[in-house]
PDB file of C-alpha atoms in Angstrom:
ATOM      1  CA  ILE A   1      67.681 115.991 160.666  1.00 71.00           C
ATOM      2  CA  PRO A   2      70.662 117.031 158.493  1.00 71.00           C
ATOM      3  CA  ALA A   3      72.710 114.309 159.975  1.00 78.00           C
ATOM      4  CA  GLY A   4      69.995 111.750 159.205  1.00 78.00           C
ATOM      5  CA  THR A   5      69.722 112.991 155.662  1.00 75.00           C
ATOM      6  CA  LEU A   6      73.490 112.702 155.213  1.00 79.00           C
ATOM      7  CA  LEU A   7      73.520 109.247 156.624  1.00 84.00           C
ATOM      8  CA  GLY A   8      70.614 108.145 154.342  1.00 83.00           C
ATOM      9  CA  GLN A   9      72.413 109.486 151.352  1.00 82.00           C
ATOM     10  CA  THR A  10      75.651 107.777 152.382  1.00 88.00           C
ATOM     11  CA  ILE A  11      74.597 104.326 153.408  1.00 88.00           C
ATOM     12  CA  GLY A  12      70.937 104.091 152.730  1.00 88.00           C
ATOM     13  CA  TRP A  13      67.724 105.189 154.465  1.00 83.00           C
ATOM     14  CA  ARG A  14      67.132 101.839 156.249  1.00 89.00           C
ATOM     15  CA  TRP A  15      70.432 102.345 158.216  1.00 89.00           C
ATOM     16  CA  ALA A  16      69.316 105.876 159.085  1.00 87.00           C
ATOM     17  CA  PHE A  17      66.177 104.422 160.731  1.00 89.00           C
ATOM     18  CA  GLY A  18      68.211 101.652 162.325  1.00 92.00           C
ATOM     19  CA  VAL A  19      70.589 104.135 163.940  1.00 91.00           C
ATOM     20  CA  MET A  20      67.659 106.171 165.078  1.00 90.00           C
ATOM     21  CA  SER A  21      66.172 103.044 166.752  1.00 94.00           C
ATOM     22  CA  LEU A  22      69.465 102.314 168.544  1.00 95.00           C
ATOM     23  CA  ILE A  23      69.745 105.934 169.733  1.00 94.00           C
ATOM     24  CA  SER A  24      66.169 105.693 171.049  1.00 96.00           C
ATOM     25  CA  VAL A  25      66.904 102.588 173.055  1.00 97.00           C
ATOM     26  CA  ALA A  26      70.009 104.158 174.529  1.00 97.00           C
ATOM     27  CA  LEU A  27      67.976 107.202 175.424  1.00 97.00           C
ATOM     28  CA  LEU A  28      65.422 104.995 177.213  1.00 96.00           C
ATOM     29  CA  VAL A  29      68.143 103.311 179.228  1.00 97.00           C
ATOM     30  CA  TRP A  30      69.705 106.515 180.140  1.00 96.00           C
ATOM     31  CA  ALA A  31      66.469 108.128 181.222  1.00 95.00           C
ATOM     32  CA  ARG A  32      65.702 105.161 183.339  1.00 94.00           C
ATOM     33  CA  LEU A  33      68.979 105.239 185.165  1.00 95.00           C
ATOM     34  CA  THR A  34      69.425 109.001 185.653  1.00 95.00           C
ATOM     35  CA  LEU A  35      66.095 110.764 185.817  1.00 91.00           C
ATOM     36  CA  PRO A  36      64.669 111.178 189.353  1.00 90.00           C
ATOM     37  CA  ALA A  37      61.314 109.747 190.454  1.00 85.00           C
ATOM     38  CA  LEU A  38      58.743 112.501 191.014  1.00 77.00           C
ATOM     39  CA  SER A  39      55.855 112.411 193.426  1.00 75.00           C
ATOM     40  CA  ALA A  40      52.270 112.178 191.984  1.00 67.00           C
ATOM     41  CA  PRO A  41      50.553 115.451 191.192  1.00 63.00           C
ATOM     42  CA  GLY A  42      48.195 116.833 193.854  1.00 62.00           C
ATOM     43  CA  ALA A  43      44.478 117.023 193.440  1.00 57.00           C
ATOM     44  CA  ALA A  44      44.708 120.595 192.200  1.00 54.00           C
ATOM     45  CA  ALA A  45      46.688 119.419 189.211  1.00 56.00           C
ATOM     46  CA  ARG A  46      44.250 116.558 188.392  1.00 67.00           C
ATOM     47  CA  GLN A  47      41.558 118.597 186.845  1.00 76.00           C
ATOM     48  CA  PRO A  48      39.169 117.485 184.038  1.00 80.00           C
ATOM     49  CA  LEU A  49      40.375 118.472 180.481  1.00 84.00           C
ATOM     50  CA  LEU A  50      37.396 120.724 179.825  1.00 84.00           C
ATOM     51  CA  THR A  51      37.887 122.475 183.142  1.00 87.00           C
ATOM     52  CA  VAL A  52      41.442 123.258 182.224  1.00 87.00           C
ATOM     53  CA  LEU A  53      40.511 124.306 178.745  1.00 88.00           C
ATOM     54  CA  ARG A  54      38.023 126.863 180.154  1.00 89.00           C
ATOM     55  CA  LEU A  55      40.807 128.621 182.134  1.00 89.00           C
ATOM     56  CA  PRO A  56      40.924 132.356 181.152  1.00 89.00           C
ATOM     57  CA  GLY A  57      43.218 133.038 178.149  1.00 91.00           C
ATOM     58  CA  LEU A  58      44.173 129.420 177.584  1.00 93.00           C
ATOM     59  CA  ARG A  59      42.080 128.906 174.514  1.00 94.00           C
ATOM     60  CA  THR A  60      43.414 132.072 173.026  1.00 95.00           C
ATOM     61  CA  ALA A  61      47.022 130.902 173.410  1.00 95.00           C
ATOM     62  CA  LEU A  62      46.221 127.520 171.999  1.00 96.00           C
ATOM     63  CA  LEU A  63      44.320 128.947 168.993  1.00 97.00           C
ATOM     64  CA  ALA A  64      47.084 131.437 168.165  1.00 97.00           C
ATOM     65  CA  MET A  65      49.615 128.650 168.450  1.00 97.00           C
ATOM     66  CA  PHE A  66      47.595 126.313 166.159  1.00 98.00           C
ATOM     67  CA  LEU A  67      47.163 129.025 163.425  1.00 98.00           C
ATOM     68  CA  PHE A  68      50.874 129.964 163.560  1.00 98.00           C
ATOM     69  CA  VAL A  69      52.071 126.428 163.321  1.00 97.00           C
ATOM     70  CA  LEU A  70      49.574 125.602 160.545  1.00 97.00           C
ATOM     71  CA  ALA A  71      50.780 128.551 158.483  1.00 97.00           C
ATOM     72  CA  HIS A  72      54.410 127.462 159.044  1.00 97.00           C
ATOM     73  CA  ASN A  73      53.852 123.875 157.838  1.00 96.00           C
ATOM     74  CA  VAL A  74      51.811 124.844 154.779  1.00 95.00           C
ATOM     75  CA  LEU A  75      55.055 126.281 153.401  1.00 94.00           C
ATOM     76  CA  TYR A  76      57.832 124.437 155.254  1.00 94.00           C
ATOM     77  CA  THR A  77      56.477 121.039 154.161  1.00 92.00           C
ATOM     78  CA  TYR A  78      56.665 122.077 150.528  1.00 93.00           C
ATOM     79  CA  ILE A  79      59.594 124.453 150.568  1.00 92.00           C
ATOM     80  CA  GLU A  80      61.451 122.602 147.845  1.00 91.00           C
ATOM     81  CA  PRO A  81      58.845 123.219 145.018  1.00 92.00           C
ATOM     82  CA  PHE A  82      58.401 126.764 146.192  1.00 93.00           C
ATOM     83  CA  ALA A  83      62.150 127.450 146.293  1.00 93.00           C
ATOM     84  CA  ALA A  84      62.377 126.080 142.767  1.00 93.00           C
ATOM     85  CA  LEU A  85      60.471 129.149 141.624  1.00 92.00           C
ATOM     86  CA  ALA A  86      63.484 131.222 142.594  1.00 92.00           C
ATOM     87  CA  GLY A  87      65.999 128.731 141.187  1.00 92.00           C
ATOM     88  CA  ALA A  88      66.988 127.694 144.611  1.00 91.00           C
ATOM     89  CA  ALA A  89      66.410 123.930 144.300  1.00 85.00           C
ATOM     90  CA  GLY A  90      70.178 123.364 143.879  1.00 87.00           C
ATOM     91  CA  TRP A  91      71.075 125.102 147.122  1.00 89.00           C
ATOM     92  CA  LEU A  92      68.053 124.228 149.187  1.00 88.00           C
ATOM     93  CA  ASP A  93      70.253 122.649 151.865  1.00 85.00           C
ATOM     94  CA  ARG A  94      72.027 125.990 152.466  1.00 90.00           C
ATOM     95  CA  LEU A  95      68.669 127.778 152.503  1.00 92.00           C
ATOM     96  CA  LEU A  96      67.514 125.500 155.228  1.00 90.00           C
ATOM     97  CA  LEU A  97      70.749 126.012 157.104  1.00 90.00           C
ATOM     98  CA  VAL A  98      70.015 129.784 157.052  1.00 94.00           C
ATOM     99  CA  PHE A  99      66.570 129.074 158.302  1.00 95.00           C
ATOM    100  CA  GLY A 100      67.988 126.955 161.206  1.00 93.00           C
ATOM    101  CA  VAL A 101      70.640 129.523 162.205  1.00 94.00           C
ATOM    102  CA  ALA A 102      67.973 132.293 162.174  1.00 96.00           C
ATOM    103  CA  SER A 103      65.755 130.101 164.336  1.00 96.00           C
ATOM    104  CA  LEU A 104      68.494 129.535 166.900  1.00 96.00           C
ATOM    105  CA  VAL A 105      68.811 133.352 167.115  1.00 97.00           C
ATOM    106  CA  GLY A 106      65.056 133.572 167.606  1.00 97.00           C
ATOM    107  CA  ILE A 107      65.295 131.051 170.393  1.00 97.00           C
ATOM    108  CA  TRP A 108      67.971 133.119 172.111  1.00 97.00           C
ATOM    109  CA  ILE A 109      65.918 136.258 171.827  1.00 97.00           C
ATOM    110  CA  THR A 110      62.898 134.500 173.313  1.00 97.00           C
ATOM    111  CA  GLY A 111      65.032 133.172 176.178  1.00 95.00           C
ATOM    112  CA  VAL A 112      66.158 136.687 176.983  1.00 95.00           C
ATOM    113  CA  TRP A 113      62.789 138.328 176.810  1.00 95.00           C
ATOM    114  CA  VAL A 114      60.178 135.666 177.551  1.00 94.00           C
ATOM    115  CA  ASP A 115      59.777 136.540 181.245  1.00 92.00           C
ATOM    116  CA  ARG A 116      59.636 140.324 180.729  1.00 90.00           C
ATOM    117  CA  GLY A 117      57.763 140.680 177.429  1.00 94.00           C
ATOM    118  CA  LEU A 118      55.985 137.536 176.321  1.00 95.00           C
ATOM    119  CA  GLY A 119      53.093 139.465 174.690  1.00 94.00           C
ATOM    120  CA  LEU A 120      55.531 141.571 172.765  1.00 95.00           C
ATOM    121  CA  LEU A 121      57.396 138.541 171.640  1.00 96.00           C
ATOM    122  CA  VAL A 122      54.313 136.776 170.317  1.00 97.00           C
ATOM    123  CA  VAL A 123      53.141 139.898 168.445  1.00 97.00           C
ATOM    124  CA  ALA A 124      56.641 140.355 166.944  1.00 97.00           C
ATOM    125  CA  SER A 125      56.967 136.748 165.864  1.00 97.00           C
ATOM    126  CA  THR A 126      53.594 136.812 164.208  1.00 98.00           C
ATOM    127  CA  LEU A 127      54.214 140.139 162.491  1.00 97.00           C
ATOM    128  CA  GLY A 128      57.647 139.027 161.362  1.00 97.00           C
ATOM    129  CA  PHE A 129      56.141 135.877 159.781  1.00 98.00           C
ATOM    130  CA  ILE A 130      53.575 138.038 158.070  1.00 98.00           C
ATOM    131  CA  VAL A 131      56.324 140.205 156.564  1.00 98.00           C
ATOM    132  CA  ALA A 132      58.244 137.186 155.333  1.00 97.00           C
ATOM    133  CA  ALA A 133      55.042 135.680 153.803  1.00 97.00           C
ATOM    134  CA  LEU A 134      54.080 138.987 152.148  1.00 97.00           C
ATOM    135  CA  ALA A 135      57.504 139.254 150.606  1.00 97.00           C
ATOM    136  CA  LEU A 136      57.389 135.698 149.268  1.00 96.00           C
ATOM    137  CA  ALA A 137      53.875 136.276 147.969  1.00 96.00           C
ATOM    138  CA  CYS A 138      54.864 139.442 146.063  1.00 96.00           C
ATOM    139  CA  TRP A 139      58.286 138.259 144.699  1.00 95.00           C
ATOM    140  CA  PRO A 140      58.194 134.442 144.540  1.00 93.00           C
ATOM    141  CA  GLY A 141      60.798 134.275 141.799  1.00 90.00           C
ATOM    142  CA  SER A 142      63.508 136.353 143.548  1.00 95.00           C
ATOM    143  CA  PRO A 143      66.402 134.488 145.170  1.00 95.00           C
ATOM    144  CA  ALA A 144      67.368 137.492 147.268  1.00 96.00           C
ATOM    145  CA  VAL A 145      63.821 137.904 148.649  1.00 96.00           C
ATOM    146  CA  LEU A 146      63.709 134.139 149.286  1.00 96.00           C
ATOM    147  CA  VAL A 147      66.868 134.276 151.376  1.00 96.00           C
ATOM    148  CA  ALA A 148      65.923 137.509 153.243  1.00 97.00           C
ATOM    149  CA  ALA A 149      62.383 136.209 153.905  1.00 97.00           C
ATOM    150  CA  THR A 150      63.835 132.894 155.144  1.00 97.00           C
ATOM    151  CA  VAL A 151      65.893 134.741 157.639  1.00 97.00           C
ATOM    152  CA  VAL A 152      62.933 136.745 158.953  1.00 98.00           C
ATOM    153  CA  TRP A 153      60.833 133.521 158.943  1.00 97.00           C
ATOM    154  CA  GLY A 154      63.436 131.668 160.989  1.00 97.00           C
ATOM    155  CA  LEU A 155      63.762 134.518 163.452  1.00 97.00           C
ATOM    156  CA  ALA A 156      59.992 134.588 163.879  1.00 97.00           C
ATOM    157  CA  PHE A 157      59.531 130.793 164.260  1.00 97.00           C
ATOM    158  CA  GLY A 158      62.556 129.934 166.405  1.00 96.00           C
ATOM    159  CA  GLY A 159      61.041 130.947 169.747  1.00 96.00           C
ATOM    160  CA  VAL A 160      57.365 130.424 169.305  1.00 97.00           C
ATOM    161  CA  ALA A 161      57.339 126.984 170.874  1.00 96.00           C
ATOM    162  CA  THR A 162      58.774 128.495 174.076  1.00 96.00           C
ATOM    163  CA  GLN A 163      56.434 131.516 173.774  1.00 97.00           C
ATOM    164  CA  PHE A 164      53.259 129.459 173.512  1.00 97.00           C
ATOM    165  CA  GLN A 165      54.326 126.897 176.058  1.00 95.00           C
ATOM    166  CA  THR A 166      55.085 129.731 178.524  1.00 95.00           C
ATOM    167  CA  ALA A 167      51.722 131.359 177.908  1.00 94.00           C
ATOM    168  CA  VAL A 168      49.883 128.066 178.431  1.00 94.00           C
ATOM    169  CA  ALA A 169      51.753 127.205 181.594  1.00 92.00           C
ATOM    170  CA  ARG A 170      51.068 130.646 183.050  1.00 91.00           C
ATOM    171  CA  ARG A 171      47.403 130.400 182.415  1.00 90.00           C
ATOM    172  CA  ALA A 172      47.054 126.785 183.650  1.00 88.00           C
ATOM    173  CA  GLY A 173      48.951 127.180 186.904  1.00 84.00           C
ATOM    174  CA  GLU A 174      48.946 123.869 188.809  1.00 82.00           C
ATOM    175  CA  ALA A 175      47.242 122.116 185.884  1.00 85.00           C
ATOM    176  CA  ALA A 176      50.172 123.103 183.606  1.00 85.00           C
ATOM    177  CA  ASP A 177      50.968 119.455 182.761  1.00 86.00           C
ATOM    178  CA  ILE A 178      47.378 118.860 181.505  1.00 88.00           C
ATOM    179  CA  ALA A 179      47.375 122.093 179.604  1.00 91.00           C
ATOM    180  CA  GLN A 180      50.678 121.105 177.878  1.00 91.00           C
ATOM    181  CA  SER A 181      48.952 118.107 176.521  1.00 92.00           C
ATOM    182  CA  PHE A 182      46.752 120.443 174.546  1.00 94.00           C
ATOM    183  CA  VAL A 183      49.873 122.129 173.229  1.00 95.00           C
ATOM    184  CA  VAL A 184      51.321 118.910 171.949  1.00 95.00           C
ATOM    185  CA  THR A 185      48.085 117.759 170.416  1.00 95.00           C
ATOM    186  CA  GLY A 186      47.342 121.147 168.807  1.00 96.00           C
ATOM    187  CA  TRP A 187      50.916 121.481 167.501  1.00 96.00           C
ATOM    188  CA  ASN A 188      50.939 118.062 165.824  1.00 96.00           C
ATOM    189  CA  LEU A 189      47.466 118.536 164.411  1.00 97.00           C
ATOM    190  CA  ALA A 190      48.685 121.787 162.838  1.00 97.00           C
ATOM    191  CA  ILE A 191      51.619 119.968 161.316  1.00 96.00           C
ATOM    192  CA  ALA A 192      49.315 117.351 159.792  1.00 95.00           C
ATOM    193  CA  LEU A 193      46.765 119.843 158.512  1.00 96.00           C
ATOM    194  CA  GLY A 194      49.490 122.065 157.147  1.00 95.00           C
ATOM    195  CA  GLY A 195      50.841 119.245 155.116  1.00 93.00           C
ATOM    196  CA  VAL A 196      47.393 118.306 153.761  1.00 95.00           C
ATOM    197  CA  ALA A 197      46.474 121.951 152.923  1.00 95.00           C
ATOM    198  CA  GLY A 198      49.803 122.481 151.227  1.00 94.00           C
ATOM    199  CA  GLY A 199      49.460 119.369 149.296  1.00 94.00           C
ATOM    200  CA  VAL A 200      45.948 120.246 148.081  1.00 95.00           C
ATOM    201  CA  MET A 201      47.195 123.653 147.035  1.00 95.00           C
ATOM    202  CA  LEU A 202      50.050 122.184 145.041  1.00 93.00           C
ATOM    203  CA  GLU A 203      47.613 119.947 143.169  1.00 93.00           C
ATOM    204  CA  THR A 204      45.156 122.711 142.491  1.00 94.00           C
ATOM    205  CA  VAL A 205      46.548 126.216 142.331  1.00 93.00           C
ATOM    206  CA  GLY A 206      50.361 125.598 142.461  1.00 91.00           C
ATOM    207  CA  GLU A 207      53.201 126.427 144.843  1.00 93.00           C
ATOM    208  CA  ARG A 208      53.163 130.164 143.950  1.00 93.00           C
ATOM    209  CA  TRP A 209      50.013 130.576 146.132  1.00 94.00           C
ATOM    210  CA  LEU A 210      51.386 129.000 149.216  1.00 95.00           C
ATOM    211  CA  PRO A 211      52.524 132.262 150.781  1.00 96.00           C
ATOM    212  CA  VAL A 212      49.132 133.756 150.088  1.00 95.00           C
ATOM    213  CA  ALA A 213      47.486 131.157 152.145  1.00 94.00           C
ATOM    214  CA  LEU A 214      49.994 131.842 154.856  1.00 93.00           C
ATOM    215  CA  LEU A 215      49.002 135.427 154.915  1.00 95.00           C
ATOM    216  CA  ALA A 216      45.360 134.659 155.464  1.00 95.00           C
ATOM    217  CA  VAL A 217      46.084 132.267 158.326  1.00 97.00           C
ATOM    218  CA  LEU A 218      48.711 134.581 159.910  1.00 97.00           C
ATOM    219  CA  VAL A 219      46.404 137.587 159.890  1.00 97.00           C
ATOM    220  CA  ALA A 220      43.804 135.534 161.651  1.00 97.00           C
ATOM    221  CA  ALA A 221      46.480 134.443 164.159  1.00 97.00           C
ATOM    222  CA  LEU A 222      47.462 138.168 164.749  1.00 97.00           C
ATOM    223  CA  ALA A 223      43.817 139.017 165.344  1.00 97.00           C
ATOM    224  CA  VAL A 224      43.607 136.266 167.924  1.00 96.00           C
ATOM    225  CA  VAL A 225      46.796 137.421 169.711  1.00 96.00           C
ATOM    226  CA  LEU A 226      45.617 141.073 169.923  1.00 95.00           C
ATOM    227  CA  ARG A 227      42.106 140.248 170.888  1.00 93.00           C
ATOM    228  CA  GLN A 228      42.922 139.114 174.353  1.00 88.00           C
ATOM    229  CA  PRO A 229      46.135 140.693 175.709  1.00 87.00           C
ATOM    230  CA  ARG A 230      45.821 139.042 179.151  1.00 83.00           C
ATOM    231  CA  ALA A 231      46.527 135.672 177.597  1.00 87.00           C
ATOM    232  CA  TRP A 232      50.148 136.706 177.392  1.00 90.00           C
ATOM    233  CA  GLN A 233      50.429 138.266 180.860  1.00 86.00           C
ATOM    234  CA  PRO A 234      51.575 136.625 184.093  1.00 79.00           C
ATOM    235  CA  VAL A 235      48.709 135.367 186.286  1.00 74.00           C
ATOM    236  CA  LEU A 236      48.530 137.426 189.426  1.00 59.00           C
ATOM    237  CA  PRO A 237      48.438 135.551 192.722  1.00 59.00           C
TER     238      PRO A 237
END
């Protein structure tokens, strides 16, 4: 994304999309030539969607994921007007770099602990995001708080895709491929609704209230996470 932005600023946004198209074509050719052919899934993996959705713990994991990603995108989509409250509009690129680096650390932490403590990771990520949102809600005009909260936010967000995908795969078993389609649909729906909700807030109550909306959604997400602990536990054979 930063590379695409730089390219667009340098030679124009049309060329950025053109380069993206060329890379996509190259990726298609590379995938066709190098990826192995896989056998068709067995009958156990070809289950109806509603049957998969009824698997114990699956809906809990999907709902928690949806709420977390919804909260993230309410603020992330409109981070520029919110950052302007703290006078950070001029160094927004560096703020997003901080978020990205913190997210990479969050991914690494998740990679180390996901097999041994998935439930703890999900709770910690949700609580961390709540702390960041609370700080931004209380001190929206402070640059120092903005930077610190962005670090915590990035740490919390970095590994959640892996965390929720792992939880869904565990609960779904042989139907994991079908269950992952729910992950993709829910994730993208949360992105879209987060953008809509944030835009409506900007037009009505203003960017100062974005973190307050995050808090409400994240508290609901934490309640979902804590309500059914087995959603984050390995499925016993």
